[in-house]
GROMACS .gro file of C-alpha atoms in nm:
model
  372
    1MET     CA    1   2.513   0.476  -0.008
    2GLU     CA    2   2.822   0.517  -0.232
    3VAL     CA    3   2.991   0.234  -0.425
    4ALA     CA    4   3.277   0.301  -0.669
    5GLY     CA    5   3.163   0.654  -0.746
    6PHE     CA    6   2.791   0.569  -0.759
    7GLU     CA    7   2.561   0.731  -0.502
    8PHE     CA    8   2.209   0.618  -0.424
    9ASN     CA    9   2.014   0.797  -0.152
   10GLY     CA   10   1.667   0.924  -0.088
   11TYR     CA   11   1.373   0.983   0.141
   12SER     CA   12   1.024   0.836   0.176
   13ARG     CA   13   0.730   0.838   0.412
   14GLY     CA   14   0.378   0.697   0.405
   15GLY     CA   15   0.123   0.471   0.567
   16PRO     CA   16  -0.248   0.439   0.642
   17VAL     CA   17  -0.462   0.672   0.855
   18PHE     CA   18  -0.742   0.456   0.992
   19ASN     CA   19  -1.002   0.697   1.127
   20HIS     CA   20  -0.983   1.007   0.908
   21GLU     CA   21  -1.297   1.210   0.840
   22ASP     CA   22  -1.384   1.447   0.554
   23GLY     CA   23  -1.070   1.329   0.375
   24VAL     CA   24  -0.849   1.499   0.637
   25LYS     CA   25  -0.561   1.265   0.718
   26GLY     CA   26  -0.327   1.529   0.863
   27GLY     CA   27  -0.201   1.875   0.777
   28LEU     CA   28  -0.344   2.028   1.094
   29SER     CA   29  -0.182   2.372   1.094
   30LEU     CA   30  -0.277   2.739   1.106
   31GLY     CA   31  -0.072   2.799   0.792
   32GLY     CA   32   0.253   2.934   0.932
   33GLU     CA   33   0.576   2.801   0.783
   34LEU     CA   34   0.689   2.664   1.121
   35GLN     CA   35   0.349   2.555   1.253
   36LYS     CA   36   0.294   2.205   1.115
   37PHE     CA   37   0.436   1.981   1.386
   38ARG     CA   38   0.456   1.669   1.178
   39LEU     CA   39   0.451   1.358   1.397
   40GLY     CA   40   0.115   1.188   1.337
   41ASN     CA   41   0.009   1.491   1.132
   42GLU     CA   42   0.137   1.431   0.779
   43GLY     CA   43  -0.114   1.194   0.622
   44ASP     CA   44   0.065   1.190   0.288
   45ASN     CA   45   0.273   0.944   0.090
   46GLY     CA   46   0.579   1.010  -0.120
   47ILE     CA   47   0.928   0.913  -0.225
   48GLU     CA   48   1.237   1.095  -0.355
   49VAL     CA   49   1.523   0.891  -0.499
   50ASN     CA   50   1.860   1.044  -0.582
   51PHE     CA   51   2.110   0.894  -0.827
   52ALA     CA   52   2.461   1.030  -0.879
   53ARG     CA   53   2.774   0.908  -1.054
   54THR     CA   54   3.117   1.064  -1.000
   55PHE     CA   55   3.402   1.033  -1.249
   56ASP     CA   56   3.769   1.123  -1.204
   57VAL     CA   57   3.957   1.232  -1.514
   58GLY     CA   58   4.315   1.341  -1.451
   59GLY     CA   59   4.234   1.468  -1.104
   60VAL     CA   60   3.929   1.664  -1.215
   61LYS     CA   61   3.611   1.515  -1.071
   62TRP     CA   62   3.273   1.555  -1.232
   63LYS     CA   63   2.936   1.429  -1.115
   64VAL     CA   64   2.598   1.392  -1.280
   65ASN     CA   65   2.302   1.396  -1.039
   66TYR     CA   66   1.933   1.319  -1.098
   67MET     CA   67   1.648   1.304  -0.845
   68PRO     CA   68   1.289   1.213  -0.941
   69ALA     CA   69   1.008   1.240  -0.685
   70LYS     CA   70   0.650   1.116  -0.655
   71TRP     CA   71   0.413   1.260  -0.395
   72GLY     CA   72   0.052   1.148  -0.360
   73SER     CA   73  -0.152   1.145  -0.678
   74GLY     CA   74   0.072   1.397  -0.854
   75ASP     CA   75   0.299   1.325  -1.148
   76ILE     CA   76   0.661   1.221  -1.116
   77SER     CA   77   0.863   1.542  -1.096
   78THR     CA   78   1.229   1.633  -1.131
   79GLU     CA   79   1.369   1.765  -0.804
   80GLN     CA   80   1.733   1.775  -0.913
   81ALA     CA   81   1.918   1.744  -1.243
   82PHE     CA   82   2.265   1.897  -1.246
   83VAL     CA   83   2.633   1.845  -1.323
   84GLU     CA   84   2.910   1.941  -1.079
   85MET     CA   85   3.285   1.970  -1.146
   86SER     CA   86   3.574   2.013  -0.902
   87GLY     CA   87   3.948   1.967  -0.863
   88PHE     CA   88   4.058   2.234  -1.109
   89SER     CA   89   4.419   2.347  -1.069
   90PHE     CA   90   4.321   2.714  -1.025
   91ALA     CA   91   4.062   2.635  -0.752
   92PRO     CA   92   4.109   2.279  -0.622
   93GLU     CA   93   3.849   2.301  -0.343
   94ALA     CA   94   3.575   2.487  -0.529
   95LYS     CA   95   3.283   2.294  -0.681
   96PHE     CA   96   3.123   2.439  -0.995
   97TRP     CA   97   2.774   2.331  -1.097
   98ALA     CA   98   2.490   2.401  -1.342
   99GLY     CA   99   2.130   2.277  -1.370
  100GLN     CA  100   1.854   2.242  -1.112
  101ARG     CA  101   1.997   2.171  -0.769
  102ARG     CA  102   1.878   2.165  -0.412
  103LEU     CA  103   2.101   2.375  -0.190
  104ARG     CA  104   1.940   2.297   0.142
  105ILE     CA  105   2.140   2.440   0.428
  106GLN     CA  106   1.953   2.368   0.752
  107ASP     CA  107   1.611   2.250   0.863
  108VAL     CA  108   1.405   2.194   1.176
  109HIS     CA  109   1.290   1.836   1.130
  110ILE     CA  110   0.988   1.834   1.360
  111VAL     CA  111   0.815   2.101   1.146
  112ASP     CA  112   0.954   1.971   0.814
  113ASN     CA  113   1.094   2.309   0.708
  114PHE     CA  114   1.432   2.412   0.569
  115LEU     CA  115   1.477   2.759   0.712
  116MET     CA  116   1.779   2.827   0.488
  117ASN     CA  117   1.742   2.676   0.143
  118TYR     CA  118   1.843   2.828  -0.188
  119GLY     CA  119   1.841   2.651  -0.523
  120ASP     CA  120   1.543   2.454  -0.662
  121ASN     CA  121   1.536   2.652  -0.990
  122GLN     CA  122   1.748   2.637  -1.304
  123GLY     CA  123   2.078   2.801  -1.223
  124ALA     CA  124   2.455   2.780  -1.200
  125GLY     CA  125   2.710   2.853  -0.934
  126VAL     CA  126   3.001   2.748  -0.720
  127THR     CA  127   3.029   2.621  -0.362
  128ASP     CA  128   3.312   2.565  -0.112
  129ILE     CA  129   3.532   2.858  -0.216
  130PRO     CA  130   3.786   2.890   0.071
  131ILE     CA  131   3.816   3.240   0.219
  132GLY     CA  132   4.039   3.267   0.525
  133GLY     CA  133   3.905   2.959   0.697
  134MET     CA  134   3.550   3.028   0.582
  135LYS     CA  135   3.363   2.897   0.277
  136LEU     CA  136   3.169   3.091   0.015
  137GLY     CA  137   2.899   2.970  -0.221
  138VAL     CA  138   2.741   3.180  -0.498
  139GLY     CA  139   2.448   3.090  -0.721
  140VAL     CA  140   2.253   3.266  -0.998
  141PHE     CA  141   1.905   3.148  -1.095
  142THR     CA  142   1.616   3.202  -1.335
  143GLY     CA  143   1.251   3.137  -1.254
  144ASP     CA  144   1.244   2.826  -1.473
  145LYS     CA  145   1.249   2.466  -1.351
  146PHE     CA  146   1.351   2.142  -1.520
  147ASP     CA  147   0.988   2.039  -1.577
  148SER     CA  148   0.833   2.383  -1.633
  149ASN     CA  149   0.902   2.744  -1.726
  150GLN     CA  150   0.780   3.065  -1.565
  151PRO     CA  151   0.504   3.254  -1.756
  152ALA     CA  152   0.626   3.405  -2.084
  153ASN     CA  153   0.559   3.760  -1.965
  154VAL     CA  154   0.752   3.710  -1.640
  155LYS     CA  155   1.127   3.738  -1.606
  156ALA     CA  156   1.279   3.655  -1.268
  157ARG     CA  157   1.645   3.646  -1.175
  158ARG     CA  158   1.805   3.572  -0.839
  159ILE     CA  159   2.154   3.572  -0.691
  160ASN     CA  160   2.249   3.412  -0.360
  161ALA     CA  161   2.567   3.437  -0.158
  162ASP     CA  162   2.626   3.182   0.120
  163LEU     CA  163   2.910   3.244   0.366
  164SER     CA  164   2.965   2.957   0.612
  165GLU     CA  165   3.214   2.816   0.865
  166ILE     CA  166   3.244   3.150   1.043
  167ASN     CA  167   3.399   3.062   1.380
  168THR     CA  168   3.251   3.279   1.656
  169ASN     CA  169   3.327   3.098   1.983
  170PRO     CA  170   3.435   2.751   2.097
  171GLY     CA  171   3.189   2.510   1.937
  172GLY     CA  172   2.996   2.792   1.770
  173LYS     CA  173   2.968   2.875   1.399
  174LEU     CA  174   2.784   3.153   1.215
  175ARG     CA  175   2.637   3.133   0.865
  176VAL     CA  176   2.500   3.413   0.647
  177LEU     CA  177   2.279   3.374   0.338
  178LEU     CA  178   2.206   3.677   0.118
  179THR     CA  179   1.935   3.691  -0.149
  180ALA     CA  180   1.870   3.948  -0.423
  181VAL     CA  181   1.587   3.919  -0.679
  182SER     CA  182   1.517   4.128  -0.989
  183GLY     CA  183   1.295   4.093  -1.295
  184SER     CA  184   0.977   4.211  -1.461
  185GLY     CA  185   0.617   4.106  -1.519
  186GLN     CA  186   0.544   4.043  -1.153
  187VAL     CA  187   0.279   4.206  -0.938
  188ASN     CA  188   0.412   4.506  -0.746
  189GLY     CA  189   0.746   4.508  -0.926
  190GLY     CA  190   1.002   4.233  -0.964
  191SER     CA  191   1.259   4.304  -0.695
  192GLY     CA  192   1.326   4.158  -0.354
  193SER     CA  193   1.599   4.094  -0.102
  194GLY     CA  194   1.666   3.885   0.203
  195ILE     CA  195   1.921   3.803   0.468
  196SER     CA  196   1.937   3.501   0.696
  197VAL     CA  197   2.182   3.455   0.982
  198SER     CA  198   2.217   3.131   1.177
  199HIS     CA  199   2.433   3.038   1.472
  200ASN     CA  200   2.493   2.674   1.559
  201GLN     CA  201   2.637   2.580   1.897
  202LYS     CA  202   2.766   2.238   1.997
  203ASP     CA  203   2.748   2.125   2.361
  204PHE     CA  204   2.507   2.406   2.442
  205LEU     CA  205   2.493   2.438   2.823
  206ILE     CA  206   2.557   2.064   2.865
  207PRO     CA  207   2.731   1.792   2.657
  208GLY     CA  208   2.501   1.632   2.402
  209LEU     CA  209   2.280   1.939   2.360
  210SER     CA  210   2.310   2.155   2.046
  211ASN     CA  211   2.136   2.481   1.963
  212ALA     CA  212   2.047   2.656   1.637
  213LEU     CA  213   1.938   3.021   1.635
  214PHE     CA  214   1.796   3.186   1.320
  215VAL     CA  215   1.730   3.554   1.254
  216GLN     CA  216   1.587   3.620   0.908
  217THR     CA  217   1.411   3.887   0.704
  218SER     CA  218   1.304   3.925   0.342
  219SER     CA  219   1.097   4.155   0.124
  220GLY     CA  220   0.926   4.163  -0.214
  221HIS     CA  221   0.980   3.863  -0.438
  222ALA     CA  222   1.259   3.713  -0.226
  223ARG     CA  223   1.144   3.430   0.000
  224ILE     CA  224   1.274   3.421   0.354
  225ASP     CA  225   1.459   3.090   0.305
  226GLY     CA  226   1.656   3.223   0.004
  227GLN     CA  227   1.432   3.120  -0.289
  228PHE     CA  228   1.182   3.312  -0.508
  229GLU     CA  229   0.855   3.444  -0.365
  230SER     CA  230   0.543   3.471  -0.586
  231ILE     CA  231   0.687   3.490  -0.937
  232ASP     CA  232   0.379   3.353  -1.115
  233GLY     CA  233   0.282   3.697  -1.250
  234LYS     CA  234  -0.038   3.691  -1.044
  235SER     CA  235   0.078   3.719  -0.682
  236ALA     CA  236   0.246   4.004  -0.495
  237GLY     CA  237   0.542   3.976  -0.264
  238LYS     CA  238   0.552   4.035   0.109
  239ARG     CA  239   0.771   4.149   0.395
  240VAL     CA  240   0.871   3.879   0.640
  241PHE     CA  241   1.064   3.869   0.967
  242ARG     CA  242   1.146   3.555   1.163
  243ILE     CA  243   1.335   3.457   1.474
  244ALA     CA  244   1.354   3.090   1.565
  245ASP     CA  245   1.552   2.875   1.804
  246SER     CA  246   1.582   2.498   1.795
  247ILE     CA  247   1.755   2.261   2.035
  248ASN     CA  248   1.857   1.900   1.971
  249TRP     CA  249   1.970   1.646   2.226
  250GLN     CA  250   2.069   1.285   2.277
  251ARG     CA  251   2.151   1.180   2.632
  252GLY     CA  252   2.169   0.805   2.657
  253ARG     CA  253   1.829   0.663   2.567
  254PHE     CA  254   1.660   1.006   2.562
  255GLY     CA  255   1.671   1.220   2.247
  256GLY     CA  256   1.467   1.491   2.086
  257GLN     CA  257   1.421   1.828   1.924
  258ALA     CA  258   1.228   2.141   2.028
  259LEU     CA  259   1.142   2.470   1.861
  260ILE     CA  260   1.025   2.817   1.955
  261ALA     CA  261   0.958   3.061   1.670
  262TYR     CA  262   0.793   3.394   1.591
  263GLN     CA  263   0.724   3.518   1.237
  264THR     CA  264   0.547   3.818   1.084
  265ASN     CA  265   0.418   3.831   0.726
  266LYS     CA  266   0.294   4.158   0.570
  267ALA     CA  267   0.148   4.154   0.219
  268ASP     CA  268   0.299   4.421  -0.007
  269VAL     CA  269  -0.029   4.518  -0.178
  270THR     CA  270  -0.296   4.482   0.090
  271GLY     CA  271  -0.081   4.556   0.392
  272VAL     CA  272  -0.251   4.275   0.585
  273GLU     CA  273  -0.015   4.135   0.846
  274THR     CA  274  -0.015   3.800   1.025
  275LYS     CA  275   0.187   3.714   1.332
  276ASP     CA  276   0.264   3.346   1.391
  277PHE     CA  277   0.396   3.188   1.709
  278SER     CA  278   0.509   2.827   1.746
  279LEU     CA  279   0.623   2.629   2.049
  280GLY     CA  280   0.668   2.255   2.055
  281GLY     CA  281   0.895   1.958   2.078
  282ARG     CA  282   0.933   1.587   2.016
  283GLY     CA  283   1.106   1.347   2.252
  284SER     CA  284   1.205   0.985   2.209
  285TYR     CA  285   1.292   0.730   2.476
  286ALA     CA  286   1.441   0.394   2.381
  287PHE     CA  287   1.291   0.121   2.597
  288THR     CA  288   1.508  -0.132   2.410
  289LYS     CA  289   1.762  -0.107   2.132
  290ASN     CA  290   1.489  -0.134   1.868
  291PHE     CA  291   1.176   0.007   2.032
  292LYS     CA  292   1.118   0.371   2.119
  293GLY     CA  293   0.836   0.570   2.268
  294LEU     CA  294   0.770   0.905   2.098
  295ALA     CA  295   0.579   1.207   2.223
  296GLU     CA  296   0.524   1.539   2.047
  297VAL     CA  297   0.346   1.838   2.203
  298SER     CA  298   0.289   2.176   2.037
  299THR     CA  299   0.088   2.495   2.058
  300THR     CA  300   0.060   2.755   1.780
  301THR     CA  301  -0.119   3.087   1.733
  302ARG     CA  302  -0.191   3.316   1.438
  303LYS     CA  303  -0.288   3.678   1.481
  304GLY     CA  304  -0.416   3.886   1.190
  305ALA     CA  305  -0.709   4.095   1.071
  306GLY     CA  306  -0.966   3.869   1.240
  307PRO     CA  307  -0.989   3.697   1.578
  308ASP     CA  308  -0.678   3.521   1.708
  309GLN     CA  309  -0.644   3.158   1.599
  310ARG     CA  310  -0.508   2.886   1.825
  311LEU     CA  311  -0.424   2.518   1.765
  312SER     CA  312  -0.267   2.264   2.000
  313LYS     CA  313  -0.163   1.907   1.925
  314VAL     CA  314  -0.042   1.604   2.120
  315THR     CA  315   0.087   1.286   1.955
  316LEU     CA  316   0.193   0.963   2.126
  317ALA     CA  317   0.360   0.685   1.928
  318GLY     CA  318   0.549   0.362   1.956
  319ALA     CA  319   0.825   0.310   1.702
  320LEU     CA  320   1.041   0.027   1.574
  321ALA     CA  321   1.389   0.146   1.476
  322LEU     CA  322   1.742   0.028   1.408
  323SER     CA  323   1.895   0.188   1.717
  324GLU     CA  324   1.823   0.397   2.027
  325ASP     CA  325   1.914   0.728   1.860
  326PHE     CA  326   1.648   0.994   1.797
  327TRP     CA  327   1.760   1.017   1.432
  328SER     CA  328   1.767   0.643   1.365
  329ARG     CA  329   1.575   0.560   1.048
  330PRO     CA  330   1.379   0.377   0.922
  331GLU     CA  331   1.108   0.410   1.186
  332LEU     CA  332   0.775   0.227   1.182
  333ARG     CA  333   0.529   0.417   1.402
  334LEU     CA  334   0.187   0.345   1.545
  335TYR     CA  335   0.053   0.685   1.653
  336VAL     CA  336  -0.246   0.856   1.808
  337THR     CA  337  -0.287   1.231   1.755
  338LYS     CA  338  -0.527   1.459   1.937
  339ALA     CA  339  -0.563   1.819   1.817
  340ASN     CA  340  -0.781   2.103   1.943
  341TRP     CA  341  -0.837   2.450   1.800
  342ASN     CA  342  -1.062   2.747   1.865
  343GLN     CA  343  -1.360   2.868   1.663
  344ALA     CA  344  -1.155   3.131   1.481
  345ALA     CA  345  -0.920   2.859   1.354
  346ALA     CA  346  -1.220   2.646   1.251
  347LEU     CA  347  -1.365   2.931   1.045
  348ALA     CA  348  -1.030   3.009   0.881
  349ASN     CA  349  -0.989   2.642   0.787
  350ALA     CA  350  -1.350   2.557   0.704
  351ALA     CA  351  -1.244   2.397   0.375
  352SER     CA  352  -1.028   2.141   0.553
  353PHE     CA  353  -0.998   2.031   0.915
  354GLY     CA  354  -1.241   2.297   1.045
  355ALA     CA  355  -1.529   2.176   0.826
  356ASN     CA  356  -1.873   2.180   0.990
  357GLY     CA  357  -1.740   2.390   1.275
  358LYS     CA  358  -1.526   2.113   1.422
  359THR     CA  359  -1.282   2.224   1.691
  360SER     CA  360  -1.104   1.893   1.758
  361ARG     CA  361  -0.990   1.583   1.578
  362THR     CA  362  -0.826   1.249   1.658
  363LEU     CA  363  -0.606   1.065   1.410
  364VAL     CA  364  -0.484   0.707   1.443
  365GLY     CA  365  -0.244   0.557   1.194
  366VAL     CA  366   0.074   0.374   1.109
  367GLN     CA  367   0.359   0.556   0.935
  368TYR     CA  368   0.700   0.468   0.805
  369GLU     CA  369   0.975   0.725   0.758
  370VAL     CA  370   1.310   0.644   0.604
  371TRP     CA  371   1.613   0.819   0.463
  372TRP     CA  372   1.929   0.657   0.336
   0.00000   0.00000   0.00000
């Protein structure tokens, strides 16, 4: 919402889980970054509220932005606090900023993960620099955050370059995110690097279907999404490779999103490697303008030093919404989730959902989700 230069937006989700056991209300996942299929599987409560005010002084615009967040029993935290300026005569389209800012590029909603996402630390940079029909963003960061600093003996620095709006074919655009990390005081050195390439295609195969393909790799203390990896002075980095493909559709009353992904993670110090596979999707069908049926089905595996782990989940839900669209929010959902996993997954997650050797669980609850 924006009124006379004032912006107010945010996100929140929450609600009761009626039949949870052992304190497990959700979070059923083998641990991979793209393995928590979230419908009927979150079990948490939180809110993020963003406030921004834009001023125009002689054609130069400047904005102050602040976002507090509260999740579960944790303290209120600062997610964003930055100032942005634009409209300068020497670079009218470029936007200069400093502070702590989210620079979230693209996510896959059904697994609640931003695959390309730099920012989130204290830094400064510029976005929307026009280059021959493309746009360039550059950011430099420290390991500090608005509410906390990195350990005194650790120095971490990061630079990101984000090149977007690369036209490749009719309806198709490429985006490239580069990451370079340096510093000292970290385990196994302080360097790291990463590259992420995404291709987004409108009207993929048929009208109303879009596709997003990601190919990504990172090493050391650079995280695969573009942020820092393990800069606490106690943890080592890792080498990561990921390929993921997500489709989105809305055809009349029927909408949804699906994902297939494969990711490898190899620890720099121990050399232990895990291989994660994810396949799943969520569909919605609008029986009326304001009532939808939702179904989410997924299967995930993790291969590593021990026996292969497997987890499958099915969620059925009825939802009240403002319109027939898959993305219509708020939604009020009554859901039933059934998850099954093998003994290897139970042993690996004995401190949570695999306690007492359990290999299945049913969750029933009501959840709201809203963004504005």
